[in-house]
XYZ file of C-alpha atoms in Angstrom:
438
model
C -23.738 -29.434 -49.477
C -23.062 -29.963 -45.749
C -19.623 -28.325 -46.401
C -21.051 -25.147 -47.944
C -23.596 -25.192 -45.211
C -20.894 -25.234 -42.444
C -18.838 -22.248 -44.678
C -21.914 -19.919 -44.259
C -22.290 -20.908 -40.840
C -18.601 -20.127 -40.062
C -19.016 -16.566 -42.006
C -22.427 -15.706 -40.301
C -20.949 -16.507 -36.857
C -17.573 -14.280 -38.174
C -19.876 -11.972 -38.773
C -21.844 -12.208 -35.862
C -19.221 -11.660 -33.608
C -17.899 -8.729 -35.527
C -20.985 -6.732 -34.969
C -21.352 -7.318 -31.550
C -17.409 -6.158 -31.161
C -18.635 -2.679 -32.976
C -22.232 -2.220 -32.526
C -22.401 -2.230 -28.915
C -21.396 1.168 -27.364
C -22.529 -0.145 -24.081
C -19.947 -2.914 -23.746
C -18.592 -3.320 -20.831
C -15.116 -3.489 -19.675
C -12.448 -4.203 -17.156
C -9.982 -2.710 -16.445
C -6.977 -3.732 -14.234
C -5.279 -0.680 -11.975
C -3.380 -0.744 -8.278
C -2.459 2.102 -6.025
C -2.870 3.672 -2.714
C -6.216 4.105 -1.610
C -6.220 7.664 -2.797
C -4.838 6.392 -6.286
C -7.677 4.093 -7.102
C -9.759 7.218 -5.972
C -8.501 8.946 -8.792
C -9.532 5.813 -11.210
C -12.776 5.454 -9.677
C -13.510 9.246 -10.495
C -12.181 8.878 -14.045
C -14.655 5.812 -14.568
C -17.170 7.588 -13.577
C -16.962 10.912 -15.620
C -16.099 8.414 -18.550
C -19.987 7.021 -18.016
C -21.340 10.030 -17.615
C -19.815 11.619 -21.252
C -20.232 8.385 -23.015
C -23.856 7.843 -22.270
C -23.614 4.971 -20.121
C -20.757 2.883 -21.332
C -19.405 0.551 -18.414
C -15.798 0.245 -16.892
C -15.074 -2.472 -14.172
C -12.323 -1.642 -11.993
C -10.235 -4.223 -11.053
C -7.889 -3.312 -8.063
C -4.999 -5.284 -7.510
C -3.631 -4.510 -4.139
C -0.163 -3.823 -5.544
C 2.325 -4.439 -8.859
C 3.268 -7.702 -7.708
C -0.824 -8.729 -7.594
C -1.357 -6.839 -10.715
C 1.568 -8.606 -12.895
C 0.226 -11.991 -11.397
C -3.693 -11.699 -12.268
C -2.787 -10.379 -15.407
C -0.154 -13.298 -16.452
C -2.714 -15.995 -14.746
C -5.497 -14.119 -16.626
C -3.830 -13.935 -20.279
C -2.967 -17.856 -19.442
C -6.254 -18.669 -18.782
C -7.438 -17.153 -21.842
C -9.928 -14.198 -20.151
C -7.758 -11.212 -19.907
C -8.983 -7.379 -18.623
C -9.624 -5.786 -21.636
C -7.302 -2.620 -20.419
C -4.862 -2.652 -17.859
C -2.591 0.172 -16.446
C 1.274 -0.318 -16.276
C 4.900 1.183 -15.476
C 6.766 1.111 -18.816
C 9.739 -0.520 -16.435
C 7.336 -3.813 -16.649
C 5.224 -3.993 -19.965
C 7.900 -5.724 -21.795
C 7.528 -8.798 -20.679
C 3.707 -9.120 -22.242
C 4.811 -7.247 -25.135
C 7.633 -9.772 -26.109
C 4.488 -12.415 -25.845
C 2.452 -10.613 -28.104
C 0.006 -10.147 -25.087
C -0.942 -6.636 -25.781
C -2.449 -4.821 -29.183
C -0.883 -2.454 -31.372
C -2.524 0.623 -31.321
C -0.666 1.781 -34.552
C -3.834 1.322 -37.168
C -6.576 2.735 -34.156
C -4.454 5.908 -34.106
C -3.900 6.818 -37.210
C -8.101 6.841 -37.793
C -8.450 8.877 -34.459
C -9.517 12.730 -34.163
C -9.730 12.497 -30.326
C -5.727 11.262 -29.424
C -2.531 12.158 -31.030
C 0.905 11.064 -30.564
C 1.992 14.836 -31.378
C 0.322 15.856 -28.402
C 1.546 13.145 -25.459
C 5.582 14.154 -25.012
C 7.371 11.810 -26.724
C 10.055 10.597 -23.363
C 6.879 8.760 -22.418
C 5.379 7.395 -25.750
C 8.504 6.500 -26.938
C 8.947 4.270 -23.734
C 5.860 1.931 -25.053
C 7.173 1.583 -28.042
C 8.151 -2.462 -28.957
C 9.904 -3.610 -32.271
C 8.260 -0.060 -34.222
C 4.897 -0.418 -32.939
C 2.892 1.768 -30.595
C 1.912 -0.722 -27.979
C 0.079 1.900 -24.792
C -0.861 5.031 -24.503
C 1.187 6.678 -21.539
C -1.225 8.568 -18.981
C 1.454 10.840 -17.182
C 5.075 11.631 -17.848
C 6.339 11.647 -13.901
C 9.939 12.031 -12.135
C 11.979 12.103 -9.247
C 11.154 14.713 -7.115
C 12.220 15.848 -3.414
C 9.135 16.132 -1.012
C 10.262 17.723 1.418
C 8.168 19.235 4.966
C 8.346 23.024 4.555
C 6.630 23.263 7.897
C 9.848 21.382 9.921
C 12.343 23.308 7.804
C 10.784 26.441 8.971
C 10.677 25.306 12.760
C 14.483 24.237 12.482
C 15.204 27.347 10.520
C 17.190 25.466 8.068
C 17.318 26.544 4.185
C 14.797 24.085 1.968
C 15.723 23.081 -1.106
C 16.603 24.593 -3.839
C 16.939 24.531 -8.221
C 20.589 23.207 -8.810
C 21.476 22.174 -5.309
C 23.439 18.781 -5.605
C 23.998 15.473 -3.826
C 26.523 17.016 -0.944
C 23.958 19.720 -0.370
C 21.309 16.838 -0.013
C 23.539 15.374 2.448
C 23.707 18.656 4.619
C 20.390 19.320 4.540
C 19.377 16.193 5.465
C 22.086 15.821 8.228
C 20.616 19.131 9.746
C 17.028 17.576 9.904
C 17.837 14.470 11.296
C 17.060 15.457 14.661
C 16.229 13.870 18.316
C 13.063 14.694 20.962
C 14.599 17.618 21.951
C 14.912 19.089 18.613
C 18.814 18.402 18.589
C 20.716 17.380 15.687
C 21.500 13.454 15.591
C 24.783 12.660 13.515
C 25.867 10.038 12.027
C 26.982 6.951 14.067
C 24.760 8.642 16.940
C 21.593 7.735 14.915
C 22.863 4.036 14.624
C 20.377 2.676 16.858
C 17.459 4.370 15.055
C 14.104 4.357 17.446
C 14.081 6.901 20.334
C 17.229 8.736 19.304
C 15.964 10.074 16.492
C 12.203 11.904 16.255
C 13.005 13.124 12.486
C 14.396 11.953 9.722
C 16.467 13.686 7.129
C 15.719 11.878 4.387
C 13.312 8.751 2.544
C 14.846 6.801 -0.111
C 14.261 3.504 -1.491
C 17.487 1.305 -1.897
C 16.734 0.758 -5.824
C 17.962 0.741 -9.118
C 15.566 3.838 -10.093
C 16.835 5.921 -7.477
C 20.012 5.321 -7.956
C 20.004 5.421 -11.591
C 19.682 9.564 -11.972
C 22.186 10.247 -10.038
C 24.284 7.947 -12.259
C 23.375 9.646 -15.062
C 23.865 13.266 -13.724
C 27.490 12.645 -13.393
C 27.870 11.502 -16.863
C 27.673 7.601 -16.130
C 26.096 4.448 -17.218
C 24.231 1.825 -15.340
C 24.346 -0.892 -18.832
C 26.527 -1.442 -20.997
C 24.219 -0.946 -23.965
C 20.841 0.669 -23.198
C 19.414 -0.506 -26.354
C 20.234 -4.555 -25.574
C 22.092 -4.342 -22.231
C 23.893 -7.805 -21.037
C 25.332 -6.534 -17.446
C 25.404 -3.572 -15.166
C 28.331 -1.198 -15.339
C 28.623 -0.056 -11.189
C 32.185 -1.866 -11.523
C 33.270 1.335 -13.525
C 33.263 5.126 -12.395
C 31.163 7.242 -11.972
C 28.704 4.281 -11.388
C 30.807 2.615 -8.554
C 31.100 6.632 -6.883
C 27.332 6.988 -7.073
C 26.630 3.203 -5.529
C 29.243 4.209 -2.968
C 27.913 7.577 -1.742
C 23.969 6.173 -1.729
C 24.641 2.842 0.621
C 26.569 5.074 3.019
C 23.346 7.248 3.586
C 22.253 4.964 6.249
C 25.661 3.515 8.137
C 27.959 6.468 7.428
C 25.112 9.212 7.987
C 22.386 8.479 9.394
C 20.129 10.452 7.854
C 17.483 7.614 6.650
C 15.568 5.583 8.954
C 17.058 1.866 9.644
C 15.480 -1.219 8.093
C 13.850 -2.129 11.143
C 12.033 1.600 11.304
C 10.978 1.205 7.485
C 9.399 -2.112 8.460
C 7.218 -1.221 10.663
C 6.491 2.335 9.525
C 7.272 2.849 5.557
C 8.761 6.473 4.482
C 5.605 7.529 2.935
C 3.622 6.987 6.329
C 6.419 8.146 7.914
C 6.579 11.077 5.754
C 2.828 11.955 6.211
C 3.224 11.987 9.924
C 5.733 14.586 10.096
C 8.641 12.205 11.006
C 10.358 12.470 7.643
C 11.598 15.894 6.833
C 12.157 15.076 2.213
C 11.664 11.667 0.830
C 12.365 11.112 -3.088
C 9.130 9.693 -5.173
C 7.250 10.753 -7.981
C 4.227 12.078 -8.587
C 2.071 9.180 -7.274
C 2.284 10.111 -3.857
C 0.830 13.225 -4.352
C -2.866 11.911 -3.816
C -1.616 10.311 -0.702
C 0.025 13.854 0.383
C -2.656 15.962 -0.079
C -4.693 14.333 2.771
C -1.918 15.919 5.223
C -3.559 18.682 6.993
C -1.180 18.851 9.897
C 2.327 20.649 7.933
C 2.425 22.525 4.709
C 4.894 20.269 2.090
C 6.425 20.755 -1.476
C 8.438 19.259 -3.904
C 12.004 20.529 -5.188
C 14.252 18.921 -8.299
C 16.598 15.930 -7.651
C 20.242 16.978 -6.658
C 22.611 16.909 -9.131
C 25.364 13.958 -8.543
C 27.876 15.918 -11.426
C 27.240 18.626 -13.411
C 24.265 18.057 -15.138
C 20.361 17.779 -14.130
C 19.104 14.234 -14.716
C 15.518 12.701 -13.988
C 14.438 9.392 -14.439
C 11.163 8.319 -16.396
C 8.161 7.112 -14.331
C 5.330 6.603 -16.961
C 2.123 4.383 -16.428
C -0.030 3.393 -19.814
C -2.895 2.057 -20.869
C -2.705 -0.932 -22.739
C -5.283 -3.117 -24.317
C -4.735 -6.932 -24.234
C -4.589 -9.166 -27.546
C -6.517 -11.299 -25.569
C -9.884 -8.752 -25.037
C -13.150 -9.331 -26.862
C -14.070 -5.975 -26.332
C -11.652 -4.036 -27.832
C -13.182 -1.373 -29.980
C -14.875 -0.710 -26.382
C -11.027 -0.421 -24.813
C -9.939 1.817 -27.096
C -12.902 4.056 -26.795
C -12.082 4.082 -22.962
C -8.683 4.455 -24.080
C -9.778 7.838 -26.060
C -11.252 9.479 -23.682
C -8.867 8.648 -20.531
C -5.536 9.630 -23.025
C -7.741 13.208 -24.335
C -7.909 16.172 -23.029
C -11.163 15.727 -20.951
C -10.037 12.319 -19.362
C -6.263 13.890 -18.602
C -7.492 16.846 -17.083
C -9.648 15.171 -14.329
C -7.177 12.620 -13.395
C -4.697 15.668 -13.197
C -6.750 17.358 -10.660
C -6.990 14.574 -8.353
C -2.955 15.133 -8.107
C -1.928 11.654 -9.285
C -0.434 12.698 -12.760
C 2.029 14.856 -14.353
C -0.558 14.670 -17.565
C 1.821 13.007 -21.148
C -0.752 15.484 -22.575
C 1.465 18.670 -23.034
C -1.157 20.766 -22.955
C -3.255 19.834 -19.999
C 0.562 19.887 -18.422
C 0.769 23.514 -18.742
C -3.295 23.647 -17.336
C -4.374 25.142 -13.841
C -5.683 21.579 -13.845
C -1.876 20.531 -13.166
C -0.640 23.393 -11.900
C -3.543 24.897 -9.674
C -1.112 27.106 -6.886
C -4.486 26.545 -4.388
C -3.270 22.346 -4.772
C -0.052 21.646 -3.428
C 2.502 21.056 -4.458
C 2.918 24.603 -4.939
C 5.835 24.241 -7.070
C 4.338 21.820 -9.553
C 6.070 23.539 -12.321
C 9.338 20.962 -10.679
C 7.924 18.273 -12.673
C 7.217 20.026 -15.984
C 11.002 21.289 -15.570
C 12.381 18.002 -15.259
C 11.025 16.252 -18.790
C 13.475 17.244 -20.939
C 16.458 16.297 -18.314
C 14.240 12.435 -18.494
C 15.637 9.535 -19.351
C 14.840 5.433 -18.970
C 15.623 2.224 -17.680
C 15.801 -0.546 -20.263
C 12.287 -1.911 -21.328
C 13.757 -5.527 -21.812
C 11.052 -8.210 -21.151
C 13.266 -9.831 -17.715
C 13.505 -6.293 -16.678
C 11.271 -6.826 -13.775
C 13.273 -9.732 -12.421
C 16.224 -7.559 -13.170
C 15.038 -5.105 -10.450
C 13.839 -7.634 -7.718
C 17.142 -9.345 -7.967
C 18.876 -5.992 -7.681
C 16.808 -4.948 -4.982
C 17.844 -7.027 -2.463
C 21.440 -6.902 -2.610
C 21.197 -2.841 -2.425
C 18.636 -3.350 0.605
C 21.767 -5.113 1.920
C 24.489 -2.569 1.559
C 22.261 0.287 2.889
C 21.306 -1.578 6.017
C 23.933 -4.462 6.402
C 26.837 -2.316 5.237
C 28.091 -4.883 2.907
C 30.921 -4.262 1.148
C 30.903 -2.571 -1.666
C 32.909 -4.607 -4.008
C 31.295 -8.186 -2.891
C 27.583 -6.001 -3.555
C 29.334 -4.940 -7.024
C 29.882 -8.594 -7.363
C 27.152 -9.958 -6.102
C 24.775 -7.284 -8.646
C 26.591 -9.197 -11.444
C 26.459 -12.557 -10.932
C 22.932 -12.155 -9.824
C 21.438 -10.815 -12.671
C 23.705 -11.424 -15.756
C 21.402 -14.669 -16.439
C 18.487 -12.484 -16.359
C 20.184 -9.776 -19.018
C 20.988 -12.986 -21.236
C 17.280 -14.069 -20.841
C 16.160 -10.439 -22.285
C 14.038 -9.573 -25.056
C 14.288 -6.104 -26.915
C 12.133 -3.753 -27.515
């Protein structure tokens, strides 16, 4: 008796819990986002529309203050057993929850939905959240490369901006012309050493990382892996990988177009940028929201150079993903819903943070309004079909942050190019081995 007693108690709480998981439209839940001020903005204002349409459903916003704080509250969070029921992330860095079965498949909630399909998100970024055949996120934007550049300072130096199918030397020119002193007087190369009050404007912005790098690899017909799929090493021992590394770590010591380590420390190439001491900088679309507080210059975006002979981008795509972990996940995916469909994509497209994975809010004035700058939007939606990815392994991220500092190095040091060649192997071949799939 007392064990059939403690069966129906067992199914009645089963049950219990089951209606509470689908009755309750008014669940709330969290989810986990960082960005720039501006950024979270854009979050904020998608929240808030998502109450208004839903009649009153809840989303928390938790706001890490960057990816580092983000990875680590949601890894101490799964641990502790209490997860955000959504969080937002770069494909580059999903993996490593995926491979510990730390975020749901979305596979069976698709398939029953009229309000989200696959057909309509581009497939370069669904097909990045993708692990072992199983739809794991739902990609919110579908973002590249792109040159910012200062159309104002071009104008007042009377130098050409630039322009569809210009290529790495012409890069180097242009930005060699806009690296200039006080007086308005080009600085050149070894001249610009010293950084600080010899130079008033710089040429260019670039972060010394794999993902910039990485396109430019690719344009001239190269590899940065050895196998994309499972990758065990990095291939810059090997042209046109080893030309590519070459050419970017001389854009500091050899040129002197970008601004010295000690300049990016204490004033980072998107401030820098935004004050009109940076004449292009290469970033994606995130920094739009940022930009569009400028009120001092006008600014737009061209296509990344071409290395070789062919036009390559590389794939920055943020998702939402619902954790295994979240008691509220009927909720999640209704949030989900509505921030992946039309109505959700368009208003965080307007804000300026996206290039929408929806094609056809893409092709919207809510992406391309001419009255929003960038005025050439149209850069981005040109780029997707030249996209392609970094390995989604689940040691990825570790991959990176070992990487990083050894090409920080060579920019800024000047090490030599065959012990940083070195060094990028030994570094990180224990991290490939370490890998997981997708």
């Amino acid at each position: 008796m007392r064990k059939i007693i403690a069966l129906l108690a067992a199914a009645l709480l089963a049950a219990g819990c089951g209606a509470a998981e689908t009755g309750d439209t008014r669940q709330t839940i969290r989810l986990l986002v960082f960005g720039a001020p501006e950024e979270l903005q854009a979050y904020r204002t998608l929240v808030d529309a998502y109450a208004k349409a839903s009649s009153g459903a809840e989303v928390q916003l938790v706001e890490a203050s960057d990816r580092e704080d983000l990875i680590t509250r949601l890894s101490t969070s799964i641990a502790g057993g209490s997860p955000p029921d959504v969080f937002l992330m770069n494909y580059r860095f999903y993996g490593q929850f995926a491979a510990k079965n730390a975020v749901e498949p979305l596979d069976d909630r698709l398939a029953k939905s009229t309000v989200v399909k696959l057909t309509d998100l581009y497939p370069q970024a669904t097909e990045a959240f993708r692990w072992q055949g199983r739809q794991l996120c739902l990609p919110q934007n579908v973002s590249s490369l792109a040159v910012y550049y200062n159309r104002t300072i071009f104008q007042k130096f009377g130098v050409a901006v630039p322009k569809p199918g210009w290529t790495w030397n012409d890069l180097i020119a242009t930005a060699t012309a806009m690296t200039r002193n006080a007086s308005g007087a080009i600085v050149r190369g070894t001249e610009s050493e010293g950084g600080g009050a010899r130079v008033a404007v710089y040429g260019l912005g670039v972060e010394p990382t794999l993902i910039r790098i990485a396109p430019l690899v690719w344009s001239a017909g190269g590899q940065i892996v050895d196998d994309e799929g499972k990758p065990t090493r990095f291939t810059f021992d090997a042209s046109p990988a080893r030309d590519v590394l070459r050419d970017f770590v001389a854009l500091r010591l050899a040129y002197g177009v970008v601004p010295t380590d000690e300049e990016v420390e204490a004033e980072n190439d998107e401030s820098r940028f935004s004050n009109g001491r940076l004449a292009m900088l290469l970033s994606s679309r995130r920094v739009t929201t940022t930009f569009r507080t400028v009120k001092d210059f006008e600014w737009d975006v061209a296509p990344m150079p071409m290395y070789g002979k062919q036009q390559a981008g590389i794939l920055h795509s943020d998702a939402y993903c619902i954790t295994s972990g979240s008691k509220a996940k009927n909720a999640a995916w209704r949030f989900l819903e509505y921030a992946i469909g039309a109505e959700g994509q368009r208003i965080v497209a307007a804000t300026g943070r996206t290039v929408p994975s929806n094609m056809e809010v893409s092709k919207s004035p809510a992406f391309l309004d001419p009255a929003q700058p960038p005025r050439n939007a149209q850069v981005f939606l040109d780029a997707v079909p030249t996209i392609r990815r970094v390995p989604t392994i689940s040691t990825w991220p570790e991959i990176e942050d070992a990487a990083g500092g050894i090409l920080e190095n060579a920019l800024y040091r000047g090490d030599k190019l065959d012990d940083v060649i070195r060094q990028l192997d030994e570094q990180t071949r224990p991290i490939f081995a370490r890998g997981i799939a997708p």
